[in-house]
């Protein structure tokens, strides 16, 4: 799962935890995500299209690496599948993302500490997001 030095676009599969949603256009679904990916030391930038996406969700993506002059190495996803978090770290990030009114990072941490993993059971469905 390396980042190819050449410019040829080999399709790869990537999976990881969404740490931050840097940008999301609700009209067309375009999003820029910072993801803690399996097999990668640092956070990576993933570009794709998702109807809805939140920090703390787990994604599976297929696409290709590209090197942007301004933004550096990025993973351009042609397919994204988002799933609700299953780890306590992911649940805390998901709940504290601002998606639920009145629950911020501090209260999310308290909820996860009090209830653990069962507080994710209410959103146990996965979503497949569209490809552009």
Short mmCIF file of N, CA and C in Angstrom, two decimals:
data_model
loop_
_atom_site.label_atom_id
_atom_site.label_comp_id
_atom_site.label_asym_id
_atom_site.label_seq_id
_atom_site.Cartn_x
_atom_site.Cartn_y
_atom_site.Cartn_z
N UNK A 1 0.82 -1.19 0.00
CA UNK A 1 0.00 0.00 0.00
C UNK A 1 0.86 1.24 0.00
N UNK A 2 1.87 1.25 -0.80
CA UNK A 2 2.74 2.40 -0.86
C UNK A 2 2.18 3.48 -1.75
N UNK A 3 2.90 4.56 -1.81
CA UNK A 3 2.52 5.66 -2.67
C UNK A 3 3.45 5.63 -3.87
N UNK A 4 2.94 5.22 -5.03
CA UNK A 4 3.79 5.05 -6.20
C UNK A 4 4.44 6.36 -6.63
N UNK A 5 5.72 6.27 -6.99
CA UNK A 5 6.45 7.45 -7.42
C UNK A 5 6.09 7.85 -8.84
N UNK A 6 5.70 6.87 -9.64
CA UNK A 6 5.35 7.17 -11.03
C UNK A 6 3.97 7.80 -11.11
N UNK A 7 3.64 8.33 -12.28
CA UNK A 7 2.37 9.00 -12.45
C UNK A 7 1.26 8.07 -12.92
N UNK A 8 1.58 6.82 -13.21
CA UNK A 8 0.54 5.89 -13.64
C UNK A 8 -0.44 5.66 -12.48
N UNK A 9 -1.70 5.57 -12.82
CA UNK A 9 -2.74 5.46 -11.80
C UNK A 9 -3.15 4.01 -11.61
N UNK A 10 -2.50 3.33 -10.68
CA UNK A 10 -2.85 1.95 -10.36
C UNK A 10 -3.96 1.98 -9.31
N UNK A 11 -5.02 1.21 -9.53
CA UNK A 11 -6.12 1.18 -8.58
C UNK A 11 -5.70 0.44 -7.32
N UNK A 12 -5.94 1.08 -6.18
CA UNK A 12 -5.61 0.50 -4.89
C UNK A 12 -6.84 0.57 -3.99
N UNK A 13 -6.83 -0.24 -2.95
CA UNK A 13 -7.90 -0.23 -1.95
C UNK A 13 -7.30 0.31 -0.66
N UNK A 14 -8.05 1.18 -0.01
CA UNK A 14 -7.59 1.84 1.19
C UNK A 14 -8.69 1.76 2.24
N UNK A 15 -8.33 1.55 3.50
CA UNK A 15 -9.31 1.51 4.58
C UNK A 15 -8.75 2.28 5.77
N UNK A 16 -9.62 2.99 6.47
CA UNK A 16 -9.16 3.73 7.63
C UNK A 16 -10.24 4.54 8.31
N UNK A 17 -9.83 5.24 9.35
CA UNK A 17 -10.72 6.04 10.19
C UNK A 17 -10.65 7.50 9.77
N UNK A 18 -11.80 8.11 9.54
CA UNK A 18 -11.86 9.53 9.17
C UNK A 18 -11.56 10.35 10.42
N UNK A 19 -10.41 11.03 10.41
CA UNK A 19 -10.01 11.88 11.53
C UNK A 19 -10.66 13.25 11.43
N UNK A 20 -10.75 13.76 10.19
CA UNK A 20 -11.31 15.11 10.00
C UNK A 20 -11.92 15.23 8.61
N UNK A 21 -13.06 15.90 8.54
CA UNK A 21 -13.65 16.24 7.25
C UNK A 21 -13.21 17.68 6.99
N UNK A 22 -12.23 17.82 6.10
CA UNK A 22 -11.67 19.14 5.81
C UNK A 22 -12.64 19.98 4.99
N UNK A 23 -13.31 19.34 4.03
CA UNK A 23 -14.27 20.03 3.17
C UNK A 23 -15.33 19.05 2.73
N UNK A 24 -16.57 19.50 2.67
CA UNK A 24 -17.66 18.68 2.13
C UNK A 24 -18.68 19.59 1.45
N UNK A 25 -18.91 19.37 0.16
CA UNK A 25 -19.89 20.13 -0.59
C UNK A 25 -21.19 19.33 -0.58
N UNK A 26 -22.21 19.85 0.06
CA UNK A 26 -23.48 19.12 0.18
C UNK A 26 -24.22 19.03 -1.14
N UNK A 27 -23.95 19.94 -2.08
CA UNK A 27 -24.65 19.92 -3.36
C UNK A 27 -24.20 18.76 -4.25
N UNK A 28 -22.90 18.56 -4.36
CA UNK A 28 -22.42 17.48 -5.25
C UNK A 28 -21.71 16.36 -4.50
N UNK A 29 -21.52 16.49 -3.19
CA UNK A 29 -20.94 15.43 -2.38
C UNK A 29 -19.42 15.38 -2.36
N UNK A 30 -18.76 16.29 -3.08
CA UNK A 30 -17.30 16.26 -3.09
C UNK A 30 -16.77 16.49 -1.68
N UNK A 31 -15.79 15.70 -1.28
CA UNK A 31 -15.23 15.85 0.06
C UNK A 31 -13.72 15.66 0.07
N UNK A 32 -13.10 16.32 1.03
CA UNK A 32 -11.68 16.17 1.30
C UNK A 32 -11.58 15.68 2.74
N UNK A 33 -11.01 14.50 2.92
CA UNK A 33 -10.95 13.86 4.22
C UNK A 33 -9.51 13.65 4.65
N UNK A 34 -9.27 13.73 5.95
CA UNK A 34 -7.98 13.33 6.52
C UNK A 34 -8.25 12.01 7.22
N UNK A 35 -7.52 10.99 6.80
CA UNK A 35 -7.80 9.61 7.21
C UNK A 35 -6.57 8.96 7.82
N UNK A 36 -6.80 8.26 8.94
CA UNK A 36 -5.76 7.42 9.53
C UNK A 36 -5.94 6.05 8.89
N UNK A 37 -5.10 5.77 7.89
CA UNK A 37 -5.25 4.56 7.08
C UNK A 37 -4.37 3.43 7.60
N UNK A 38 -4.84 2.23 7.40
CA UNK A 38 -4.05 1.05 7.74
C UNK A 38 -2.80 1.02 6.87
N UNK A 39 -1.67 0.75 7.48
CA UNK A 39 -0.44 0.65 6.73
C UNK A 39 0.23 1.98 6.45
N UNK A 40 -0.32 3.09 6.93
CA UNK A 40 0.26 4.42 6.72
C UNK A 40 0.59 5.04 8.08
N UNK A 41 1.76 5.62 8.19
CA UNK A 41 2.19 6.22 9.46
C UNK A 41 1.45 7.53 9.74
N UNK A 42 1.39 8.39 8.73
CA UNK A 42 0.77 9.71 8.89
C UNK A 42 -0.66 9.71 8.34
N UNK A 43 -1.39 10.78 8.69
CA UNK A 43 -2.72 10.96 8.12
C UNK A 43 -2.57 11.19 6.62
N UNK A 44 -3.51 10.65 5.86
CA UNK A 44 -3.48 10.87 4.42
C UNK A 44 -4.71 11.67 4.00
N UNK A 45 -4.60 12.33 2.88
CA UNK A 45 -5.71 13.10 2.33
C UNK A 45 -6.43 12.25 1.31
N UNK A 46 -7.74 12.11 1.47
CA UNK A 46 -8.56 11.34 0.54
C UNK A 46 -9.55 12.30 -0.10
N UNK A 47 -9.60 12.28 -1.43
CA UNK A 47 -10.57 13.07 -2.19
C UNK A 47 -11.61 12.12 -2.75
N UNK A 48 -12.87 12.48 -2.65
CA UNK A 48 -13.92 11.61 -3.19
C UNK A 48 -15.27 12.29 -3.15
N UNK A 49 -16.29 11.49 -3.29
CA UNK A 49 -17.66 11.98 -3.25
C UNK A 49 -18.46 11.15 -2.26
N UNK A 50 -19.13 11.82 -1.34
CA UNK A 50 -19.95 11.15 -0.33
C UNK A 50 -21.15 12.02 -0.01
N UNK A 51 -22.32 11.43 -0.02
CA UNK A 51 -23.52 12.18 0.31
C UNK A 51 -23.46 12.71 1.74
N UNK A 52 -23.01 11.86 2.65
CA UNK A 52 -22.84 12.24 4.06
C UNK A 52 -21.57 11.58 4.57
N UNK A 53 -20.78 12.32 5.33
CA UNK A 53 -19.57 11.75 5.93
C UNK A 53 -19.25 12.54 7.19
N UNK A 54 -18.79 11.85 8.24
CA UNK A 54 -18.47 12.50 9.51
C UNK A 54 -17.15 11.95 10.04
N UNK A 55 -16.50 12.76 10.85
CA UNK A 55 -15.30 12.31 11.53
C UNK A 55 -15.67 11.12 12.42
N UNK A 56 -14.79 10.15 12.50
CA UNK A 56 -15.03 8.97 13.31
C UNK A 56 -15.57 7.80 12.53
N UNK A 57 -16.07 8.03 11.32
CA UNK A 57 -16.57 6.93 10.50
C UNK A 57 -15.38 6.17 9.90
N UNK A 58 -15.60 4.92 9.64
CA UNK A 58 -14.60 4.07 9.01
C UNK A 58 -14.92 4.03 7.52
N UNK A 59 -13.91 4.22 6.67
CA UNK A 59 -14.16 4.18 5.23
C UNK A 59 -13.33 3.09 4.56
N UNK A 60 -13.87 2.60 3.47
CA UNK A 60 -13.15 1.74 2.54
C UNK A 60 -13.23 2.48 1.21
N UNK A 61 -12.10 2.64 0.56
CA UNK A 61 -12.06 3.39 -0.68
C UNK A 61 -11.20 2.67 -1.70
N UNK A 62 -11.56 2.82 -2.96
CA UNK A 62 -10.70 2.34 -4.04
C UNK A 62 -10.45 3.51 -4.96
N UNK A 63 -9.23 3.57 -5.46
CA UNK A 63 -8.86 4.69 -6.31
C UNK A 63 -7.37 4.67 -6.60
N UNK A 64 -6.81 5.85 -6.78
CA UNK A 64 -5.40 5.95 -7.15
C UNK A 64 -4.74 7.12 -6.44
N UNK A 65 -3.44 7.00 -6.24
CA UNK A 65 -2.64 8.07 -5.65
C UNK A 65 -2.35 9.11 -6.72
N UNK A 66 -2.33 10.37 -6.31
CA UNK A 66 -1.93 11.43 -7.23
C UNK A 66 -1.09 12.43 -6.45
N UNK A 67 -0.21 13.12 -7.16
CA UNK A 67 0.64 14.12 -6.53
C UNK A 67 0.21 15.49 -7.04
N UNK A 68 -0.45 16.25 -6.18
CA UNK A 68 -0.92 17.59 -6.53
C UNK A 68 0.19 18.60 -6.25
N UNK A 69 0.41 19.53 -7.16
CA UNK A 69 1.48 20.52 -6.99
C UNK A 69 1.31 21.34 -5.72
N UNK A 70 0.09 21.71 -5.41
CA UNK A 70 -0.19 22.56 -4.26
C UNK A 70 -0.34 21.77 -2.96
N UNK A 71 -1.07 20.65 -3.01
CA UNK A 71 -1.45 19.94 -1.80
C UNK A 71 -0.67 18.65 -1.54
N UNK A 72 0.20 18.26 -2.44
CA UNK A 72 1.03 17.08 -2.23
C UNK A 72 0.32 15.78 -2.60
N UNK A 73 0.78 14.68 -2.00
CA UNK A 73 0.26 13.35 -2.32
C UNK A 73 -1.13 13.18 -1.72
N UNK A 74 -2.07 12.74 -2.57
CA UNK A 74 -3.46 12.54 -2.16
C UNK A 74 -3.98 11.24 -2.77
N UNK A 75 -4.98 10.67 -2.13
CA UNK A 75 -5.63 9.48 -2.66
C UNK A 75 -6.96 9.91 -3.26
N UNK A 76 -7.13 9.79 -4.57
CA UNK A 76 -8.38 10.15 -5.24
C UNK A 76 -9.23 8.89 -5.33
N UNK A 77 -10.30 8.86 -4.55
CA UNK A 77 -11.17 7.69 -4.48
C UNK A 77 -12.24 7.73 -5.57
N UNK A 78 -12.38 6.63 -6.27
CA UNK A 78 -13.46 6.52 -7.25
C UNK A 78 -14.67 5.84 -6.60
N UNK A 79 -14.45 5.21 -5.44
CA UNK A 79 -15.52 4.56 -4.69
C UNK A 79 -15.23 4.73 -3.20
N UNK A 80 -16.26 5.11 -2.44
CA UNK A 80 -16.15 5.23 -0.98
C UNK A 80 -17.31 4.49 -0.32
N UNK A 81 -17.01 3.74 0.70
CA UNK A 81 -18.05 3.12 1.51
C UNK A 81 -17.79 3.54 2.95
N UNK A 82 -18.76 4.21 3.55
CA UNK A 82 -18.62 4.70 4.93
C UNK A 82 -19.43 3.82 5.87
N UNK A 83 -18.81 3.50 7.00
CA UNK A 83 -19.47 2.67 8.01
C UNK A 83 -19.36 3.35 9.37
N UNK A 84 -20.35 3.18 10.23
CA UNK A 84 -20.27 3.80 11.55
C UNK A 84 -19.08 3.22 12.33
N UNK A 85 -18.57 3.98 13.27
CA UNK A 85 -17.40 3.54 14.03
C UNK A 85 -17.69 2.36 14.93
N UNK A 86 -16.67 1.56 15.19
CA UNK A 86 -16.82 0.41 16.09
C UNK A 86 -15.82 0.47 17.24
N UNK A 87 -14.76 1.28 17.10
CA UNK A 87 -13.79 1.42 18.18
C UNK A 87 -14.20 2.57 19.09
N UNK A 88 -13.73 2.56 20.33
CA UNK A 88 -14.09 3.64 21.26
C UNK A 88 -13.53 4.97 20.77
N UNK A 89 -12.34 4.96 20.17
CA UNK A 89 -11.76 6.19 19.61
C UNK A 89 -12.64 6.74 18.48
N UNK A 90 -13.10 5.87 17.60
CA UNK A 90 -13.97 6.27 16.50
C UNK A 90 -15.32 6.77 16.97
N UNK A 91 -15.89 6.09 17.96
CA UNK A 91 -17.19 6.49 18.50
C UNK A 91 -17.08 7.88 19.12
N UNK A 92 -16.01 8.11 19.87
CA UNK A 92 -15.81 9.41 20.51
C UNK A 92 -15.68 10.52 19.46
N UNK A 93 -14.92 10.28 18.43
CA UNK A 93 -14.73 11.27 17.37
C UNK A 93 -16.03 11.51 16.61
N UNK A 94 -16.79 10.43 16.37
CA UNK A 94 -18.07 10.51 15.65
C UNK A 94 -19.08 11.34 16.45
N UNK A 95 -19.22 11.01 17.74
CA UNK A 95 -20.18 11.74 18.57
C UNK A 95 -19.78 13.20 18.77
N UNK A 96 -18.47 13.46 18.86
CA UNK A 96 -17.98 14.81 19.12
C UNK A 96 -17.76 15.65 17.88
N UNK A 97 -18.16 15.15 16.72
CA UNK A 97 -17.90 15.86 15.46
C UNK A 97 -18.80 17.07 15.25
N UNK A 98 -19.80 17.27 16.11
CA UNK A 98 -20.72 18.38 15.94
C UNK A 98 -21.96 17.99 15.16
N UNK A 99 -22.02 16.74 14.75
CA UNK A 99 -23.15 16.25 13.98
C UNK A 99 -24.42 16.19 14.83
N UNK A 100 -24.26 15.91 16.12
CA UNK A 100 -25.39 15.84 17.04
C UNK A 100 -25.38 17.11 17.90
N UNK A 101 -26.41 17.90 17.77
CA UNK A 101 -26.49 19.17 18.48
C UNK A 101 -26.38 18.94 19.99
N UNK A 102 -25.52 19.73 20.63
CA UNK A 102 -25.36 19.66 22.08
C UNK A 102 -24.28 18.69 22.54
N UNK A 103 -23.71 17.92 21.60
CA UNK A 103 -22.65 16.98 21.97
C UNK A 103 -21.36 17.40 21.26
N UNK A 104 -20.41 17.87 22.05
CA UNK A 104 -19.10 18.24 21.52
C UNK A 104 -18.07 17.22 21.95
N UNK A 105 -16.80 17.50 21.71
CA UNK A 105 -15.75 16.55 22.05
C UNK A 105 -15.68 16.17 23.53
N UNK A 106 -15.90 17.14 24.42
CA UNK A 106 -15.81 16.87 25.86
C UNK A 106 -16.95 15.96 26.31
N UNK A 107 -18.17 16.28 25.90
CA UNK A 107 -19.33 15.47 26.30
C UNK A 107 -19.27 14.08 25.64
N UNK A 108 -18.76 14.03 24.42
CA UNK A 108 -18.61 12.74 23.72
C UNK A 108 -17.66 11.83 24.50
N UNK A 109 -16.57 12.41 25.00
CA UNK A 109 -15.60 11.63 25.79
C UNK A 109 -16.26 11.08 27.05
N UNK A 110 -17.10 11.92 27.70
CA UNK A 110 -17.80 11.47 28.90
C UNK A 110 -18.79 10.36 28.58
N UNK A 111 -19.51 10.48 27.47
CA UNK A 111 -20.47 9.44 27.07
C UNK A 111 -19.77 8.11 26.79
N UNK A 112 -18.68 8.17 26.06
CA UNK A 112 -17.95 6.95 25.74
C UNK A 112 -17.37 6.33 27.00
N UNK A 113 -16.87 7.16 27.90
CA UNK A 113 -16.33 6.65 29.15
C UNK A 113 -17.43 5.98 29.98
N UNK A 114 -18.62 6.57 29.98
CA UNK A 114 -19.72 6.03 30.78
C UNK A 114 -20.35 4.78 30.16
N UNK A 115 -20.53 4.78 28.83
CA UNK A 115 -21.26 3.70 28.18
C UNK A 115 -20.40 2.77 27.33
N UNK A 116 -19.21 3.21 26.95
CA UNK A 116 -18.34 2.38 26.13
C UNK A 116 -18.91 2.18 24.74
N UNK A 117 -18.66 1.03 24.16
CA UNK A 117 -19.09 0.74 22.79
C UNK A 117 -20.60 0.67 22.58
N UNK A 118 -21.42 0.36 23.60
CA UNK A 118 -22.86 0.30 23.33
C UNK A 118 -23.48 1.59 22.82
N UNK A 119 -22.83 2.75 23.00
CA UNK A 119 -23.45 3.99 22.52
C UNK A 119 -23.38 4.11 21.00
N UNK A 120 -22.74 3.17 20.32
CA UNK A 120 -22.73 3.21 18.85
C UNK A 120 -23.81 2.32 18.26
N UNK A 121 -24.47 1.54 19.06
CA UNK A 121 -25.46 0.59 18.55
C UNK A 121 -26.61 1.26 17.83
N UNK A 122 -26.89 2.53 18.17
CA UNK A 122 -28.03 3.22 17.56
C UNK A 122 -27.80 3.50 16.08
N UNK A 123 -26.54 3.54 15.65
CA UNK A 123 -26.28 3.78 14.23
C UNK A 123 -25.45 2.63 13.67
N UNK A 124 -26.01 1.45 13.67
CA UNK A 124 -25.26 0.25 13.28
C UNK A 124 -25.43 -0.10 11.80
N UNK A 125 -25.84 0.86 10.99
CA UNK A 125 -25.98 0.58 9.57
C UNK A 125 -24.80 1.17 8.80
N UNK A 126 -24.47 0.58 7.68
CA UNK A 126 -23.41 1.15 6.85
C UNK A 126 -24.05 1.84 5.65
N UNK A 127 -23.31 2.77 5.07
CA UNK A 127 -23.82 3.50 3.92
C UNK A 127 -22.84 3.34 2.78
N UNK A 128 -23.36 3.15 1.60
CA UNK A 128 -22.53 3.19 0.41
C UNK A 128 -22.77 4.54 -0.22
N UNK A 129 -21.70 5.26 -0.50
CA UNK A 129 -21.84 6.58 -1.06
C UNK A 129 -21.53 6.56 -2.55
N UNK A 130 -22.08 7.51 -3.27
CA UNK A 130 -22.03 7.46 -4.72
C UNK A 130 -20.65 7.79 -5.29
N UNK A 131 -20.44 7.36 -6.50
CA UNK A 131 -19.18 7.57 -7.20
C UNK A 131 -19.41 8.58 -8.28
N UNK A 132 -18.45 9.43 -8.47
CA UNK A 132 -18.57 10.44 -9.51
C UNK A 132 -17.57 10.17 -10.60
#
